[in-house]
mmCIF file of C-alpha atoms in Angstrom:
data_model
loop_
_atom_site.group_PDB
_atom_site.id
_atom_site.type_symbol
_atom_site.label_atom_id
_atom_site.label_comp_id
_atom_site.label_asym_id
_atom_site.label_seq_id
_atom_site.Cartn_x
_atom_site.Cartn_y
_atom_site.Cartn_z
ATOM 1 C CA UNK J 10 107.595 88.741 122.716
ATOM 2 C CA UNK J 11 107.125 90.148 119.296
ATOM 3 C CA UNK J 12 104.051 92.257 119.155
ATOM 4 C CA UNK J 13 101.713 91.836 116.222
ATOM 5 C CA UNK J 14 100.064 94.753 114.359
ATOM 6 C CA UNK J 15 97.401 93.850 111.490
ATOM 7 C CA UNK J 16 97.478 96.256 108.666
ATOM 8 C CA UNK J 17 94.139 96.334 106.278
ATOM 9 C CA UNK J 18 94.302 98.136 102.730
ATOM 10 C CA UNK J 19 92.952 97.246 99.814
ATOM 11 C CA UNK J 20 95.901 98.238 97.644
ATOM 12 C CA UNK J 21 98.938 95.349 97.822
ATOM 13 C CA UNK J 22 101.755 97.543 97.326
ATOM 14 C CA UNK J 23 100.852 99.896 100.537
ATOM 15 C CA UNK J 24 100.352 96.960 102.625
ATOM 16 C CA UNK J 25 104.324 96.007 101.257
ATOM 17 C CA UNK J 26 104.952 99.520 102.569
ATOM 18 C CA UNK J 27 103.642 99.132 105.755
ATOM 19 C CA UNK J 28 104.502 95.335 106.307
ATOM 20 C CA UNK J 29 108.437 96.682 105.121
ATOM 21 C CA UNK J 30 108.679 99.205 107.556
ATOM 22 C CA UNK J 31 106.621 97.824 110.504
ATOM 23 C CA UNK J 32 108.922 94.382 110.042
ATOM 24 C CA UNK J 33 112.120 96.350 109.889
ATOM 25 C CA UNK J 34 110.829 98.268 113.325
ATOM 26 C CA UNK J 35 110.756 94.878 114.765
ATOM 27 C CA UNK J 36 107.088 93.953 114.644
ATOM 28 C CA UNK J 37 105.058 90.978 113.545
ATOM 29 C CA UNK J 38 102.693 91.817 110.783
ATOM 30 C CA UNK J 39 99.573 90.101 109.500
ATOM 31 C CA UNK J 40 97.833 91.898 105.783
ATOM 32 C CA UNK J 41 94.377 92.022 105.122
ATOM 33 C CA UNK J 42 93.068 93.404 101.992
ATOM 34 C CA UNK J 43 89.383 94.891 102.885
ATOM 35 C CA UNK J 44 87.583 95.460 106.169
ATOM 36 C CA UNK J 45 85.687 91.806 105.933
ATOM 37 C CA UNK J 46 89.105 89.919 105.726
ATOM 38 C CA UNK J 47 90.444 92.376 108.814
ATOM 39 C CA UNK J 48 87.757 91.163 110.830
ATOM 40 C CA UNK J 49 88.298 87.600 109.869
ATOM 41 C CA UNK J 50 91.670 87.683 110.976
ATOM 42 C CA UNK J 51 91.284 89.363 114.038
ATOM 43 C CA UNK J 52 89.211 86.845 114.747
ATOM 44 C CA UNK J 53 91.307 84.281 113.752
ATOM 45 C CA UNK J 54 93.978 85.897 116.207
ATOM 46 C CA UNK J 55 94.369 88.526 118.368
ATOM 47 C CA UNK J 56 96.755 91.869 117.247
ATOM 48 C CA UNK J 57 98.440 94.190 119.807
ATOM 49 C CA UNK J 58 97.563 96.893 116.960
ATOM 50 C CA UNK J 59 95.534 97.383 113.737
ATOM 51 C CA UNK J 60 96.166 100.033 111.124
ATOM 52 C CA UNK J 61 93.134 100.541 108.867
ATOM 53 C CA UNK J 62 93.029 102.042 105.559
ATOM 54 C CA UNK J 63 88.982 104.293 105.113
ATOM 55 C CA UNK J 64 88.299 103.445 101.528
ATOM 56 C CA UNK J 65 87.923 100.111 100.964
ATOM 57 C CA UNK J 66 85.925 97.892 98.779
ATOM 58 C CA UNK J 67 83.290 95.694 100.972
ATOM 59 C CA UNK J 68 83.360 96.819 104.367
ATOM 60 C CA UNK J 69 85.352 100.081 105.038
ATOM 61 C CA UNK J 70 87.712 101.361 107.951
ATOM 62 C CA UNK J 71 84.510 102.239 110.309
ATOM 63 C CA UNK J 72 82.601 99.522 109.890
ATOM 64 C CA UNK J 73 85.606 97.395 110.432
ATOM 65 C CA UNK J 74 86.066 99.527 113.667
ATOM 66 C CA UNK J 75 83.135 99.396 115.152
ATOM 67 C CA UNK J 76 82.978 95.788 114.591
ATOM 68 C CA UNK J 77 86.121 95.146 116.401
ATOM 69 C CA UNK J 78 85.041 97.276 119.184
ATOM 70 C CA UNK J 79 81.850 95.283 119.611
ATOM 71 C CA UNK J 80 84.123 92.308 120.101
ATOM 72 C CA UNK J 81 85.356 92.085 124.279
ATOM 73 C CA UNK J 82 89.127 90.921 123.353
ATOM 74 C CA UNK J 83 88.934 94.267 120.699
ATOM 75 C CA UNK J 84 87.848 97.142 123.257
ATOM 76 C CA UNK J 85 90.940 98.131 124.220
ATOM 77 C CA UNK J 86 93.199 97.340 121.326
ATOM 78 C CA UNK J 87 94.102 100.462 119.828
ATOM 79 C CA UNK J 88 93.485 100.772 116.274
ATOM 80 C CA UNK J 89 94.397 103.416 113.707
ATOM 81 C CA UNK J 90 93.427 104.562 110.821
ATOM 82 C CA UNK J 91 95.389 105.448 107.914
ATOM 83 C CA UNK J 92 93.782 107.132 105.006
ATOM 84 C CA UNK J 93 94.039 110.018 102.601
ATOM 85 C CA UNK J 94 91.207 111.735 104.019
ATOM 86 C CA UNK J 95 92.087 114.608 106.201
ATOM 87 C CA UNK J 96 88.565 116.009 106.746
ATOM 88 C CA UNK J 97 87.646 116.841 110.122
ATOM 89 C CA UNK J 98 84.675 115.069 109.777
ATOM 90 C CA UNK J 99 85.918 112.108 108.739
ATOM 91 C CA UNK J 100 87.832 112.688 111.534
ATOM 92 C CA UNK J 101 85.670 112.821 114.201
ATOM 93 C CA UNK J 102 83.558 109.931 113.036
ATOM 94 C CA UNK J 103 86.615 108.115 113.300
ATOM 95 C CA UNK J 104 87.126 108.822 116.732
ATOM 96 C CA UNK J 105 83.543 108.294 117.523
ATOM 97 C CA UNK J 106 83.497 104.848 115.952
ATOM 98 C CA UNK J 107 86.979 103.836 117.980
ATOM 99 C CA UNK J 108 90.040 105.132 116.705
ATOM 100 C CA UNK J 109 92.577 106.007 118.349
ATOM 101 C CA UNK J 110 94.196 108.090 116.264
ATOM 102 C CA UNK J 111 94.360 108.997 112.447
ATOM 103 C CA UNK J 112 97.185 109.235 109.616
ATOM 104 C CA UNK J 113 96.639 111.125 107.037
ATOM 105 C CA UNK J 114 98.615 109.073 103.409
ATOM 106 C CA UNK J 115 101.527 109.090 102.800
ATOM 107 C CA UNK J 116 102.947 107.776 105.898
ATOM 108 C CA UNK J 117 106.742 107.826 106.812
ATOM 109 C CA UNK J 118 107.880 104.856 108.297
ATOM 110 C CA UNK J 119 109.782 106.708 111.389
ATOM 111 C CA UNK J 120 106.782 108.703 112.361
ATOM 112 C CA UNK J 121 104.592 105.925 112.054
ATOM 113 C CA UNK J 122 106.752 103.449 113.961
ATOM 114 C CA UNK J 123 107.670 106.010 116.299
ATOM 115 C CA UNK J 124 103.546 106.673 116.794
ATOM 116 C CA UNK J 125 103.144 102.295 117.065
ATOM 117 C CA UNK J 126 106.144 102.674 119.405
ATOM 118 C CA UNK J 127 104.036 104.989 121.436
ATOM 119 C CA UNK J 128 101.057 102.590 121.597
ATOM 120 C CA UNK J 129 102.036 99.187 122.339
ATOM 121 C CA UNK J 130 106.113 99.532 122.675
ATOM 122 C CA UNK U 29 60.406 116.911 51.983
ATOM 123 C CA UNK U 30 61.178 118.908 48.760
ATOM 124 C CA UNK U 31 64.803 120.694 48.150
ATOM 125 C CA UNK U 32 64.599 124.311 49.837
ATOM 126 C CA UNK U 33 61.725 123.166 52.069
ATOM 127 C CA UNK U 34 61.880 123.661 55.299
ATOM 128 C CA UNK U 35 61.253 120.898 57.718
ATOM 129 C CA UNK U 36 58.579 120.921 59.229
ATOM 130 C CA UNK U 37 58.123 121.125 63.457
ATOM 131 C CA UNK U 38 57.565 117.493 63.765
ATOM 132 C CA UNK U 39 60.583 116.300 61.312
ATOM 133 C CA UNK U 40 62.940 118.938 62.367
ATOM 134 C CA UNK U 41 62.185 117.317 66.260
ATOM 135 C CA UNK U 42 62.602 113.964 64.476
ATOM 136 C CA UNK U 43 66.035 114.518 63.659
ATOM 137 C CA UNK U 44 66.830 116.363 66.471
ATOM 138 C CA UNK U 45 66.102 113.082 68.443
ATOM 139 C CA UNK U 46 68.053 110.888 65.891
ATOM 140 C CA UNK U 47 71.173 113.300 66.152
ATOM 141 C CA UNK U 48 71.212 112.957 69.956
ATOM 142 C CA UNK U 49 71.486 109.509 69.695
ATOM 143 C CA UNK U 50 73.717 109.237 67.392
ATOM 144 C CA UNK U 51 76.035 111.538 69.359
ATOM 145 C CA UNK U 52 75.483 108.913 72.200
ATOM 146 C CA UNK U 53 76.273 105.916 70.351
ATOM 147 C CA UNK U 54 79.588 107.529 69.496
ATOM 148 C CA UNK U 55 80.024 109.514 72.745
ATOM 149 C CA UNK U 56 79.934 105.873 74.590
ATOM 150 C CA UNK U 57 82.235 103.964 72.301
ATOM 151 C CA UNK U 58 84.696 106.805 72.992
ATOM 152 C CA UNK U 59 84.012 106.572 76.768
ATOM 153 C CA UNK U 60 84.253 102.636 77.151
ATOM 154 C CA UNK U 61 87.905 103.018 75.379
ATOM 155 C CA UNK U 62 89.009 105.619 78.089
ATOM 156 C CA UNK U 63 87.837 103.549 80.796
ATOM 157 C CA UNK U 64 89.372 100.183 79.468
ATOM 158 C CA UNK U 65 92.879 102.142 79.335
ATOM 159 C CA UNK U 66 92.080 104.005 82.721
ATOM 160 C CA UNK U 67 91.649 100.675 84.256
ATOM 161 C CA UNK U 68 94.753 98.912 81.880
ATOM 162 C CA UNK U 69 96.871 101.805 83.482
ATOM 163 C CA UNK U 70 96.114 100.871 87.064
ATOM 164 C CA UNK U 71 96.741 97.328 86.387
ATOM 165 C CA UNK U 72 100.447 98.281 84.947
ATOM 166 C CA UNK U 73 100.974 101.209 87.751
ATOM 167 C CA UNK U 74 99.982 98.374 89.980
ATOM 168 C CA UNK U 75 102.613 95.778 88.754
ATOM 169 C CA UNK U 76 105.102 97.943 88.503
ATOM 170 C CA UNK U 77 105.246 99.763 92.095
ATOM 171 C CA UNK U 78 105.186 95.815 93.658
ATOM 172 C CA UNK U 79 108.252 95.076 91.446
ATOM 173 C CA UNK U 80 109.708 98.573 92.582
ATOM 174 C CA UNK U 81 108.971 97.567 96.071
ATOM 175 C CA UNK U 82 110.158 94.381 95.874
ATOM 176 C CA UNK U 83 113.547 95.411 94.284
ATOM 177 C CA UNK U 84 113.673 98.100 96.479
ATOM 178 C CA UNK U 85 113.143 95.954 99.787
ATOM 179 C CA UNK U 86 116.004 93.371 98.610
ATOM 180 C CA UNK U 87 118.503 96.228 98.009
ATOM 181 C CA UNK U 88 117.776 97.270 101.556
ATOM 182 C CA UNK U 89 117.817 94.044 102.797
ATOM 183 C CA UNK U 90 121.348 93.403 101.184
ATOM 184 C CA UNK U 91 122.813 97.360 102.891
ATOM 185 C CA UNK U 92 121.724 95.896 106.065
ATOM 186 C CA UNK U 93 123.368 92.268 106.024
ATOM 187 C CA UNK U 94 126.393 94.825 104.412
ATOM 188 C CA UNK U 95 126.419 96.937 107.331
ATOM 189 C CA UNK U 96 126.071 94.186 110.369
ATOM 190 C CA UNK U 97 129.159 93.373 108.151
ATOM 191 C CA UNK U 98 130.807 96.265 108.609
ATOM 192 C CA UNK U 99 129.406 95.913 112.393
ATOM 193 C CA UNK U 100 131.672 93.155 112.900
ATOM 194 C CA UNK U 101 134.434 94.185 111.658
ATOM 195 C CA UNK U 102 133.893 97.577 113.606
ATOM 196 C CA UNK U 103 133.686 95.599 116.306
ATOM 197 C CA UNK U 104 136.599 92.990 115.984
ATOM 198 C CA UNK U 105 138.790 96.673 116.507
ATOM 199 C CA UNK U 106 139.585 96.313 112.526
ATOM 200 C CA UNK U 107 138.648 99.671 112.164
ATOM 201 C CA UNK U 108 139.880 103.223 112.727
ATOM 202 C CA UNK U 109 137.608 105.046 114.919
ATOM 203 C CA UNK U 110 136.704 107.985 112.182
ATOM 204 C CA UNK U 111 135.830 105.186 109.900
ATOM 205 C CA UNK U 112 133.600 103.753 112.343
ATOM 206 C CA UNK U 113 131.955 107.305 112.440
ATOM 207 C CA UNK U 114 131.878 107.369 108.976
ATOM 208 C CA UNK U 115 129.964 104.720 108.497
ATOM 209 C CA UNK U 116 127.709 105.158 111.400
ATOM 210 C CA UNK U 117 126.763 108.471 109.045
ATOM 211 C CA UNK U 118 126.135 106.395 106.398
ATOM 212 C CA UNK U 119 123.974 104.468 108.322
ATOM 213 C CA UNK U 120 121.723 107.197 109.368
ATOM 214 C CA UNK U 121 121.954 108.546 105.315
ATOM 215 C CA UNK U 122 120.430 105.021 104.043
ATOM 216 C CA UNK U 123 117.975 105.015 106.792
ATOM 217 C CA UNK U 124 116.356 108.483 105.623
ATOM 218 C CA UNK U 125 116.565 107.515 102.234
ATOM 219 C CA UNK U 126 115.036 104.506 102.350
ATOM 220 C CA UNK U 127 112.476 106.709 104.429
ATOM 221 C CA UNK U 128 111.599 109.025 101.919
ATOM 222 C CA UNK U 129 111.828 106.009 99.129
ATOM 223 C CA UNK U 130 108.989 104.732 100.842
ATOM 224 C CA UNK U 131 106.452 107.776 101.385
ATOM 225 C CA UNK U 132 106.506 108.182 97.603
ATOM 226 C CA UNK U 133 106.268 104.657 96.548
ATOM 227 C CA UNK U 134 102.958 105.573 97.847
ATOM 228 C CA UNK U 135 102.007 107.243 95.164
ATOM 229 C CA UNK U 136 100.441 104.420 93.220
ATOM 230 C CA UNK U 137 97.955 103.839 96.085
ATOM 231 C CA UNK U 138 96.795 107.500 95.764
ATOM 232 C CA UNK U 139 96.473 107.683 91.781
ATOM 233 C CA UNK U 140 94.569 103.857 92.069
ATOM 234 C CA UNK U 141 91.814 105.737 94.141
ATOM 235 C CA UNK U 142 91.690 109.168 91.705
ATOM 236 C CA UNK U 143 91.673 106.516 88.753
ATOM 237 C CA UNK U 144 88.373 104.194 90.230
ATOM 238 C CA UNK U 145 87.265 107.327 90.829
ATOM 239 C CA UNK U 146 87.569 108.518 87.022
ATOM 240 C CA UNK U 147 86.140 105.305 86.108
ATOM 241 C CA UNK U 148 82.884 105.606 88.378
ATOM 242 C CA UNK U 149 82.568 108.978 87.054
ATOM 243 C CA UNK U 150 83.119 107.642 83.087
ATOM 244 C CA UNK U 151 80.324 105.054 83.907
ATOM 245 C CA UNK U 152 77.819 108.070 85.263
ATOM 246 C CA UNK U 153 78.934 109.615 81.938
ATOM 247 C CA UNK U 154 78.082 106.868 79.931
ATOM 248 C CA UNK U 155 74.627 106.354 81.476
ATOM 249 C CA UNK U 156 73.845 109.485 80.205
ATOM 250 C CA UNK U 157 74.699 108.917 76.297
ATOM 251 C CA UNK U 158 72.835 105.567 77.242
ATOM 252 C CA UNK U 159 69.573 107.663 78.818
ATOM 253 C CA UNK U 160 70.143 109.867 74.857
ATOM 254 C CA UNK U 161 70.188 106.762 73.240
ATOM 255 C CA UNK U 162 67.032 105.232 74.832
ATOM 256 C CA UNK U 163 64.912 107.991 74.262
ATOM 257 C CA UNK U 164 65.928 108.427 70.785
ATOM 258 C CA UNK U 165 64.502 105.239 69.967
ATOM 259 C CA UNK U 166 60.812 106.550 70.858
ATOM 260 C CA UNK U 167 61.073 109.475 68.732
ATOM 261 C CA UNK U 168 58.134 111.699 69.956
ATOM 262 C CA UNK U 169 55.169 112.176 67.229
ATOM 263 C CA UNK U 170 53.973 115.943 67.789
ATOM 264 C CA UNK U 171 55.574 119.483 68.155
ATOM 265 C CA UNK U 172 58.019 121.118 70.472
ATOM 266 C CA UNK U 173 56.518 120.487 73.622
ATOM 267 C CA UNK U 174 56.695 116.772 73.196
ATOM 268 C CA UNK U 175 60.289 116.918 72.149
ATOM 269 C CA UNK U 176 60.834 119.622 75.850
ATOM 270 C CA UNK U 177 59.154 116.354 77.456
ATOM 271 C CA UNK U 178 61.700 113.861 76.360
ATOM 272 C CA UNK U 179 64.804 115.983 76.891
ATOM 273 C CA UNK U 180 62.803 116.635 80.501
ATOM 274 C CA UNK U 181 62.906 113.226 81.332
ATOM 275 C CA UNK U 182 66.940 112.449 79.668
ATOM 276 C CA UNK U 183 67.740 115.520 82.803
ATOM 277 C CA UNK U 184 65.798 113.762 85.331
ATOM 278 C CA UNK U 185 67.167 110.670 84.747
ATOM 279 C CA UNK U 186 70.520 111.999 84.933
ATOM 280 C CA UNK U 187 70.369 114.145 87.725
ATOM 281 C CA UNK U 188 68.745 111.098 89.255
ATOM 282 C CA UNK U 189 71.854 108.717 88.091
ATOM 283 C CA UNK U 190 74.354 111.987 89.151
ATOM 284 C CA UNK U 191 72.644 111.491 92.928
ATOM 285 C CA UNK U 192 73.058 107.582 92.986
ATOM 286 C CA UNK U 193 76.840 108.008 91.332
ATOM 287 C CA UNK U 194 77.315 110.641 94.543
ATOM 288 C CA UNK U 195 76.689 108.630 97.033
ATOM 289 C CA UNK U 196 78.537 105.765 95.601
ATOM 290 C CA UNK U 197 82.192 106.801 94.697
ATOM 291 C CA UNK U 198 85.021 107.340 96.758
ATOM 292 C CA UNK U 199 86.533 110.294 98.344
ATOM 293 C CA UNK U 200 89.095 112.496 95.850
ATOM 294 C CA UNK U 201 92.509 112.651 96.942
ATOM 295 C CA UNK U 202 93.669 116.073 98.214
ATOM 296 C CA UNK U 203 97.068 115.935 99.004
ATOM 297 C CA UNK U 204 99.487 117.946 96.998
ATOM 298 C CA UNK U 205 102.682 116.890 97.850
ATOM 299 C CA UNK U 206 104.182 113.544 98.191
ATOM 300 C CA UNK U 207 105.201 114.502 101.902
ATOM 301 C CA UNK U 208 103.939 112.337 104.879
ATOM 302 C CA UNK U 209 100.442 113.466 105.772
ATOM 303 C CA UNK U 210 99.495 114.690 109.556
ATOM 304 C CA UNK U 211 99.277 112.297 112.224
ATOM 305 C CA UNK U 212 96.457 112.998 115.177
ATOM 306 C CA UNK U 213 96.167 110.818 118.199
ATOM 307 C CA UNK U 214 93.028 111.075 119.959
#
């Protein structure tokens, strides 16, 4: 069964990017363009993944975390984050709030597949 | 005043005030221009990576239906076995091109953030010609200190607007390179 990942970014043409290479890799991908219409569509229907962008307009990348992980069908779902910061303590509140791991921008498309790969096959 | 007089302390103060606000009537006409082409720039950068990226994703789209082409054919024995090689390599060549195609069609998400970022920063700016402006309307009526007083209370104001504006924008972009960035699993 094709496994689903939902990718949240405010800008349109990364969410092409990741939706391009993510489809390509064989996966089923749902967009959302801020951390409120993540949430909404995780509720809406469960991922196997999300990839989260930090800076968002609305709610951002942690808020959107933590909110998923204070949903039961969300606590183990592993969820990345994909940003340009690279700060350590950005980092760590990252892991703190959920993550499972972090990317710093720009991605590759095999590394990043390869790292999806590595979560949910 | 008569010719070759000097102003006095209150009139010199007077125009002192008047020149600071004129300076910040101009200042922020200049300003709201740079941020209406800052923000016209990220509309056009905008449009034009999705066209990129959607021309980009059909001419991929059309290598691959071209290869599982060639796939067949490979397949159906049509095909010498160096050729099949050969285009096995070719395979591999698209695929890391289309790779590094993609990490820096990224760049338009990177220069949208440093851009809203100019533009928050242009708005802090332009509170503080505003700040000029509003206390050059109450032009003060006695000596220096009044005049330290006002230009006291323009600083506050904008060191008070430069915490607010702190808090508020988003994070600069660091990276350097249009490489793929580190990737940490925790």
């Amino acid at each position: 069964m094709t496994k689903t990942i939902l990718a949240v970014d405010d800008s349109g043409s990364l969410r092409q990017m990741l939706s391009f290479s993510l489809k390509a890799a064989g996966y089923g991908v749902i967009e959302a363009v801020d951390g409120q219409d993540g949430l909404a569509k995780a509720k809406q229907q469960k991922v196997d993944l999300v990839l989260t962008d930090q800076n968002m307009p609305g709610m951002d990348g942690l808020s959107l975390i933590k909110a998923l992980r204070a949903m039961q069908n969300y606590k183990n779902v592993p969820i990345l984050m994909l940003t340009t910061e690279s700060g350590d303590d950005m980092k760590a509140m990252g892991r703190a709030a959920g993550a499972n791991g972090w990317l710093v921008k720009p991605f590759d498309p095999a590394r990043l597949t390869e790292v999806v790969k590595k979560l949910i096959g | 005043m008569r010719p070759h007089e000097s102003p006095t302390g209150e009139l010199m103060n007077a125009q002192v005030v008047r020149l600071l606000s004129d300076v910040s009537v101009h200042g922020d006409q200049h300003l709201a221009e740079v941020e209406r082409d800052l923000v016209q720039m990220d509309v056009l950068l905008d449009e034009a990576i999705k066209k990129l990226c959607a021309s980009f994703m059909a001419i991929h789209q059309a290598v691959d239906r071209q290869q599982e082409a060639l796939n067949g054919l490979l397949a159906d024995g049509m095909s010498a076995p160096e050729q099949a090689a050969r285009i096995s390599a070719l395979r591999a060549e698209i695929a890391e091109h289309v790779g590094a195609a993609v990490t820096g069609l990224q760049f338009q998400d990177m220069t949208s953030q440093l851009i809203g970022r100019m533009v928050q920063h242009l708005a802090g700016l332009r509170d503080v010609f505003g700040a000029l402006d509003a206390n050059g309307a109450v032009l003060p009526e006695s000596g220096d200190e009044a005049l330290l007083a006002m230009l006291g209370d323009i600083s506050d104001r904008v060191g008070a607007r430069c915490s607010e504006l702190a808090g508020s924008v988003r994070s600069t972009v660091n990276q350097r390179h249009m490489n793929s960035g580190d990737i940490e699993l925790f």
